[in-house]
JSON list of C-alpha atoms and ligand atoms in Angstrom, two decimals:
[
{"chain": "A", "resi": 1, "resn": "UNK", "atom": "CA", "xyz": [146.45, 146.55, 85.66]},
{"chain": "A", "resi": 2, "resn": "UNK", "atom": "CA", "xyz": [146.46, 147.43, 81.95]},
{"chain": "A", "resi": 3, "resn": "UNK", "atom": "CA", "xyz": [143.47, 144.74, 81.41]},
{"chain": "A", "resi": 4, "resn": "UNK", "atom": "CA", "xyz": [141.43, 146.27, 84.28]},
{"chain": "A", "resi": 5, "resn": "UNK", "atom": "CA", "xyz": [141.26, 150.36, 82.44]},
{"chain": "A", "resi": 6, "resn": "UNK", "atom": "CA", "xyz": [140.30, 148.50, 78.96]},
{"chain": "A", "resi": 7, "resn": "UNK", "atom": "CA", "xyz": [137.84, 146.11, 80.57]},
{"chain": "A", "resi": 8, "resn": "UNK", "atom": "CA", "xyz": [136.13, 149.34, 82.04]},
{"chain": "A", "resi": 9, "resn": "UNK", "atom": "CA", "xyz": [136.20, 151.11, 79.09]},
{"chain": "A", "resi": 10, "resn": "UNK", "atom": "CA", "xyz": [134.68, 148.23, 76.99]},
{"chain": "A", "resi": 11, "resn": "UNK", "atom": "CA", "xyz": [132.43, 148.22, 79.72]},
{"chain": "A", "resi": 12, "resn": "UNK", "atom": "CA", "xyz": [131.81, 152.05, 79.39]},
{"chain": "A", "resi": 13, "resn": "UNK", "atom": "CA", "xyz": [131.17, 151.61, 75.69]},
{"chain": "A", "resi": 14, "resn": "UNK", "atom": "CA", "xyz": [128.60, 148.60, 75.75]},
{"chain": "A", "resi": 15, "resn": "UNK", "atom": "CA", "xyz": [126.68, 150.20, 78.61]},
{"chain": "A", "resi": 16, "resn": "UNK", "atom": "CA", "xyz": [126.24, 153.16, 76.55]},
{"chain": "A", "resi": 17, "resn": "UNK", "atom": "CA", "xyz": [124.67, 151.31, 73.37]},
{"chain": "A", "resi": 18, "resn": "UNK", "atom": "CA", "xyz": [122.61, 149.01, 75.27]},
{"chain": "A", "resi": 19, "resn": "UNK", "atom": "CA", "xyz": [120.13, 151.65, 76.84]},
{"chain": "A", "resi": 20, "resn": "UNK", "atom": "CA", "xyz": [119.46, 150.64, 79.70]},
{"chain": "A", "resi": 21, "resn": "UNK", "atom": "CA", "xyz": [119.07, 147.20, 78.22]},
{"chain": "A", "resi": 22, "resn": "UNK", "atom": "CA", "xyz": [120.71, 144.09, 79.64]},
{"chain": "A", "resi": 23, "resn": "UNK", "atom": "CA", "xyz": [124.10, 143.07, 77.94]},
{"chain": "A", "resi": 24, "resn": "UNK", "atom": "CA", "xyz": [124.40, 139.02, 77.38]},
{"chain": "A", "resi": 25, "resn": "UNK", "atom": "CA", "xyz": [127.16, 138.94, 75.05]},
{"chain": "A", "resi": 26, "resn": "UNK", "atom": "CA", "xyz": [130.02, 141.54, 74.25]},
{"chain": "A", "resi": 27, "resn": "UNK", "atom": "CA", "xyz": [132.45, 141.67, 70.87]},
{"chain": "A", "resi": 28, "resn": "UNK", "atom": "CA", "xyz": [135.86, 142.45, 71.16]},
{"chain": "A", "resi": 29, "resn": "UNK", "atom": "CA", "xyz": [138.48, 142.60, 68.45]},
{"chain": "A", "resi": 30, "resn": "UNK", "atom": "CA", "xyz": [141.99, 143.25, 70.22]},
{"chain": "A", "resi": 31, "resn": "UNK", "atom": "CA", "xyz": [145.05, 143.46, 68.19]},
{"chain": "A", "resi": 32, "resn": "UNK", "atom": "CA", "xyz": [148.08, 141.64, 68.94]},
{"chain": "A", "resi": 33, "resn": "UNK", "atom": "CA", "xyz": [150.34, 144.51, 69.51]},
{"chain": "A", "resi": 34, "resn": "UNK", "atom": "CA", "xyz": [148.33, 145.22, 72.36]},
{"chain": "A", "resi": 35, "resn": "UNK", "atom": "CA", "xyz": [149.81, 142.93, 74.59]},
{"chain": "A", "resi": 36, "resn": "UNK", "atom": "CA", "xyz": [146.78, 142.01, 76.47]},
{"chain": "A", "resi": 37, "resn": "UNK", "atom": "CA", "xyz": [145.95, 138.91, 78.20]},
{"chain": "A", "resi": 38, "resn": "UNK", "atom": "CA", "xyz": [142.93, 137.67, 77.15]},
{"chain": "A", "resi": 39, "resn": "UNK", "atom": "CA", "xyz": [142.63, 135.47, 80.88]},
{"chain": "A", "resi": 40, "resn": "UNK", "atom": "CA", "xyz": [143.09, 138.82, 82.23]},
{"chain": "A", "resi": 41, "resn": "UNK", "atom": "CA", "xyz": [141.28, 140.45, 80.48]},
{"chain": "A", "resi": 42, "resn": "UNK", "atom": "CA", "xyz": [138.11, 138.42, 81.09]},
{"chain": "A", "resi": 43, "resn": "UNK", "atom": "CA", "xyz": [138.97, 138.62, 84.95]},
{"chain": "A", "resi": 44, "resn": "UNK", "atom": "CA", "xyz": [139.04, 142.14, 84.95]},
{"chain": "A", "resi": 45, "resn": "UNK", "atom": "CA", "xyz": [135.72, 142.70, 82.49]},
{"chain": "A", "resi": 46, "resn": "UNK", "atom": "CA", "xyz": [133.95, 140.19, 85.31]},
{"chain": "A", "resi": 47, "resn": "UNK", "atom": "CA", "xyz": [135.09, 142.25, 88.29]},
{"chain": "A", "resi": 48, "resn": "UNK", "atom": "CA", "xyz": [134.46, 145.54, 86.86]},
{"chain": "A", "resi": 49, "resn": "UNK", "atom": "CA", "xyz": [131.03, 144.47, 85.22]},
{"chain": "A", "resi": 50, "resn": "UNK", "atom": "CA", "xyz": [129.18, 144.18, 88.38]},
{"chain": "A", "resi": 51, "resn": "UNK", "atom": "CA", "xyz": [126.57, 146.61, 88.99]},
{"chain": "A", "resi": 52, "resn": "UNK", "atom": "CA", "xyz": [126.40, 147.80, 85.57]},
{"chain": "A", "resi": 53, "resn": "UNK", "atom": "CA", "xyz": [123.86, 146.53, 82.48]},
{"chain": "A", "resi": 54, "resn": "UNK", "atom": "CA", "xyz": [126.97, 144.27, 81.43]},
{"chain": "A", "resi": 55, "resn": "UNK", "atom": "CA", "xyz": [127.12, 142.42, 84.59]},
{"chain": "A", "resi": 56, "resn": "UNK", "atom": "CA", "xyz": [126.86, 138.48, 83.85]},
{"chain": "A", "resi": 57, "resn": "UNK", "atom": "CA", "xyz": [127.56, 138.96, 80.21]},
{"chain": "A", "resi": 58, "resn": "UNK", "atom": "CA", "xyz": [129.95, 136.72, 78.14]},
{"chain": "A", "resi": 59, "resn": "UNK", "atom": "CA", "xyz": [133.18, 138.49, 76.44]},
{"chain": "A", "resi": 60, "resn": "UNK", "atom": "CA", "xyz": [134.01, 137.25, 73.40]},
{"chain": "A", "resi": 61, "resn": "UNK", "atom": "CA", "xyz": [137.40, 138.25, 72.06]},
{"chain": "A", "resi": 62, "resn": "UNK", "atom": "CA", "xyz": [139.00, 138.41, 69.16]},
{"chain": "A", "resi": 63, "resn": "UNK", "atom": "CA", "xyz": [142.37, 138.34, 68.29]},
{"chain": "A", "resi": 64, "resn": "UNK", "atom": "CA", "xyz": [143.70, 140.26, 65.53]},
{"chain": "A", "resi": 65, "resn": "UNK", "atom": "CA", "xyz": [147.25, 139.05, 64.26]},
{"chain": "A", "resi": 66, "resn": "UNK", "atom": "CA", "xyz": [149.53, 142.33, 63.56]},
{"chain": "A", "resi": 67, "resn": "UNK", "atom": "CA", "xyz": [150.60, 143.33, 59.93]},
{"chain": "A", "resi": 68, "resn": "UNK", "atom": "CA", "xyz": [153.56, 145.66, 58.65]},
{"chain": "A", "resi": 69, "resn": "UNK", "atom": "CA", "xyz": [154.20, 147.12, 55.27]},
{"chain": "A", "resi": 70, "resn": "UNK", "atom": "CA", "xyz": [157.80, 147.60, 54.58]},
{"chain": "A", "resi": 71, "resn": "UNK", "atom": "CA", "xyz": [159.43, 150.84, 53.28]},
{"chain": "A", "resi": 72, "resn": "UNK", "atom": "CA", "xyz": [162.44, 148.84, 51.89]},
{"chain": "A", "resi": 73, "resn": "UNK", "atom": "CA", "xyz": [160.79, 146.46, 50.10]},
{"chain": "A", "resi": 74, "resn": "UNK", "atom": "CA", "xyz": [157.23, 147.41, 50.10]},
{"chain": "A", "resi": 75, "resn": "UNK", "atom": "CA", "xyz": [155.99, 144.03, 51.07]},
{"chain": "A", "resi": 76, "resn": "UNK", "atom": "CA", "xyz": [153.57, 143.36, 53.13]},
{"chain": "A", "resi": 77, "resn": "UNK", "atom": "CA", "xyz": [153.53, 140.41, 55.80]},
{"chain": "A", "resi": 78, "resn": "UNK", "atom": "CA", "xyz": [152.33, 139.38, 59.52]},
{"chain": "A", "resi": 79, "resn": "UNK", "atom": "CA", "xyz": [154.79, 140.72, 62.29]},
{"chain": "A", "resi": 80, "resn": "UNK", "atom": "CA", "xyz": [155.25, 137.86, 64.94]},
{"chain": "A", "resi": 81, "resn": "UNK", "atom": "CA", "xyz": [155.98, 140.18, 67.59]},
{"chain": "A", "resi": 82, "resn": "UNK", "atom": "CA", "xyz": [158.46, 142.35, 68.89]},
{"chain": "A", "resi": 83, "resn": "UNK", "atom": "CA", "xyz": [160.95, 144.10, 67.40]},
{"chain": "A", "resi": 84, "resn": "UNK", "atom": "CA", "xyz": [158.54, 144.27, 64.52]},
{"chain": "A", "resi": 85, "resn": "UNK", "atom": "CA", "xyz": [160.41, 143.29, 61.48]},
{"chain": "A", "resi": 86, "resn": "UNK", "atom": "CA", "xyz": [159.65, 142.32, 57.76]},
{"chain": "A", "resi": 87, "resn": "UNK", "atom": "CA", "xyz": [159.19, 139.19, 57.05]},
{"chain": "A", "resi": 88, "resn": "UNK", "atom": "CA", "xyz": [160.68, 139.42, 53.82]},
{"chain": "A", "resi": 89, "resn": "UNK", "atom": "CA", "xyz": [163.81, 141.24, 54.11]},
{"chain": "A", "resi": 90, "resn": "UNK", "atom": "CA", "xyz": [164.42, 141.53, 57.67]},
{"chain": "A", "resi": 91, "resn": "UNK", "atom": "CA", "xyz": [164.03, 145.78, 57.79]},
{"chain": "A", "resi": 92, "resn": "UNK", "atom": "CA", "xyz": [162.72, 147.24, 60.74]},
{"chain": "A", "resi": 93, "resn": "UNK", "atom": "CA", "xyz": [161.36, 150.37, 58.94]},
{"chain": "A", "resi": 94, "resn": "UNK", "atom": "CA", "xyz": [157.55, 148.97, 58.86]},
{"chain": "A", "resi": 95, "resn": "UNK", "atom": "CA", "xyz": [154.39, 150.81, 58.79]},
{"chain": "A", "resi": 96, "resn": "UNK", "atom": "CA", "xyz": [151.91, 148.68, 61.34]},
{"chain": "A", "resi": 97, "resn": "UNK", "atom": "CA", "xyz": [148.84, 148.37, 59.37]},
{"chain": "A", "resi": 98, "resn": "UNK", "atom": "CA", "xyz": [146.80, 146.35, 61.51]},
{"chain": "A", "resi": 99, "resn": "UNK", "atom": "CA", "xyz": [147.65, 144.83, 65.10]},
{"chain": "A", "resi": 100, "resn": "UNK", "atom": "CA", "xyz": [146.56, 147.69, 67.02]},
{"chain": "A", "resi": 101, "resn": "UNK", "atom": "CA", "xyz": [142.92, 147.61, 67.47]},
{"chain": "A", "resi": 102, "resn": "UNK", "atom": "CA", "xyz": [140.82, 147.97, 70.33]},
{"chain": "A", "resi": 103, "resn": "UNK", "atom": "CA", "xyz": [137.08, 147.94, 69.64]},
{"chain": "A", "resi": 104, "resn": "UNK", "atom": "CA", "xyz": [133.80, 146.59, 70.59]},
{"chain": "A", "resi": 105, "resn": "UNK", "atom": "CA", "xyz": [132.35, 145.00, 67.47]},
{"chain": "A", "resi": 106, "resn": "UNK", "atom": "CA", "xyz": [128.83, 144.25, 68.69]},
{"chain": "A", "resi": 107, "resn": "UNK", "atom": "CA", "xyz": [126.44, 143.65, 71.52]},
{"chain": "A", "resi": 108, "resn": "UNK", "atom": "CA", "xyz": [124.33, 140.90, 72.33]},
{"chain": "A", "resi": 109, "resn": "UNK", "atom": "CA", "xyz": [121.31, 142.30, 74.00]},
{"chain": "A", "resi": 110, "resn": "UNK", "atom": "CA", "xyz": [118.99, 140.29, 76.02]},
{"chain": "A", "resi": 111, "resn": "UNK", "atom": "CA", "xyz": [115.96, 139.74, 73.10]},
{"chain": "A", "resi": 112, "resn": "UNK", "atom": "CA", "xyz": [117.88, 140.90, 70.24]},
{"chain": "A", "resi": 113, "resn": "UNK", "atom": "CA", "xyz": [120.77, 141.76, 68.63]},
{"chain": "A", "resi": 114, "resn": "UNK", "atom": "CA", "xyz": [122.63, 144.90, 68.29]},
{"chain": "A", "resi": 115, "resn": "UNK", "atom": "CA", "xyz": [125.18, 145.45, 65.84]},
{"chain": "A", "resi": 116, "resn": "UNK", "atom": "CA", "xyz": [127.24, 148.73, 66.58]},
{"chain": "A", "resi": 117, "resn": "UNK", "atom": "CA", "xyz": [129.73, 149.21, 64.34]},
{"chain": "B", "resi": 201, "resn": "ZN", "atom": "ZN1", "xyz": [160.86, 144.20, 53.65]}
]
């Protein structure tokens, strides 16, 4: 259950900022090379909000397509999926450069709206 530990943790982190406020709305931005299910991922976040300030709030995710540069050819292009290769040439040796985010971008809070980096 991958999607249940980041669920709680996104959990953990909007909790936190909202002060004892009520959550309505939480940000996501997930990465592609994180392999999550975003179905699953909602399912979990549901289960594991109950109880807490995010309980009944909407996730809203966002998915970040992966990017490589290359170290043979120093291009830089979106990686599909696995193996990660260059789009260009075909090399495997490529430096992920995005793809591998897991954040919370920002809160909605019952009566406002908190933006936390
Ligand atoms: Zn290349």
């Amino acid at each position: 259950m991958h999607e249940l530990a980041l669920a709680e943790a996104v959990i953990g982190i909007a909790s936190a900022h909202a002060g004892g406020r009520k959550v309505t709305a939480v940000y996501v931005k997930v990465g592609r090379l994180r392999q999550v299910v975003p179905s699953a991922l909602e399912f979990s976040f549901e289960l594991a909000a109950a109880g807490t300030p995010v309980d009944g709030a909407r996730l809203e995710i966002e998915d970040v397509p992966a990017a490589g540069a290359c170290r043979a050819c120093e291009r830089r292009s979106e990686l599909d999926g696995f193996p990660l290769a260059c789009a260009a040439c075909g090399s495997l040796d490529v430096e992920v450069i995005r793809g591998e985010e897991l954040l919370v971008d920002s809160l909605e809070l019952e009566d406002e709206v908190v933006v936390s980096g």
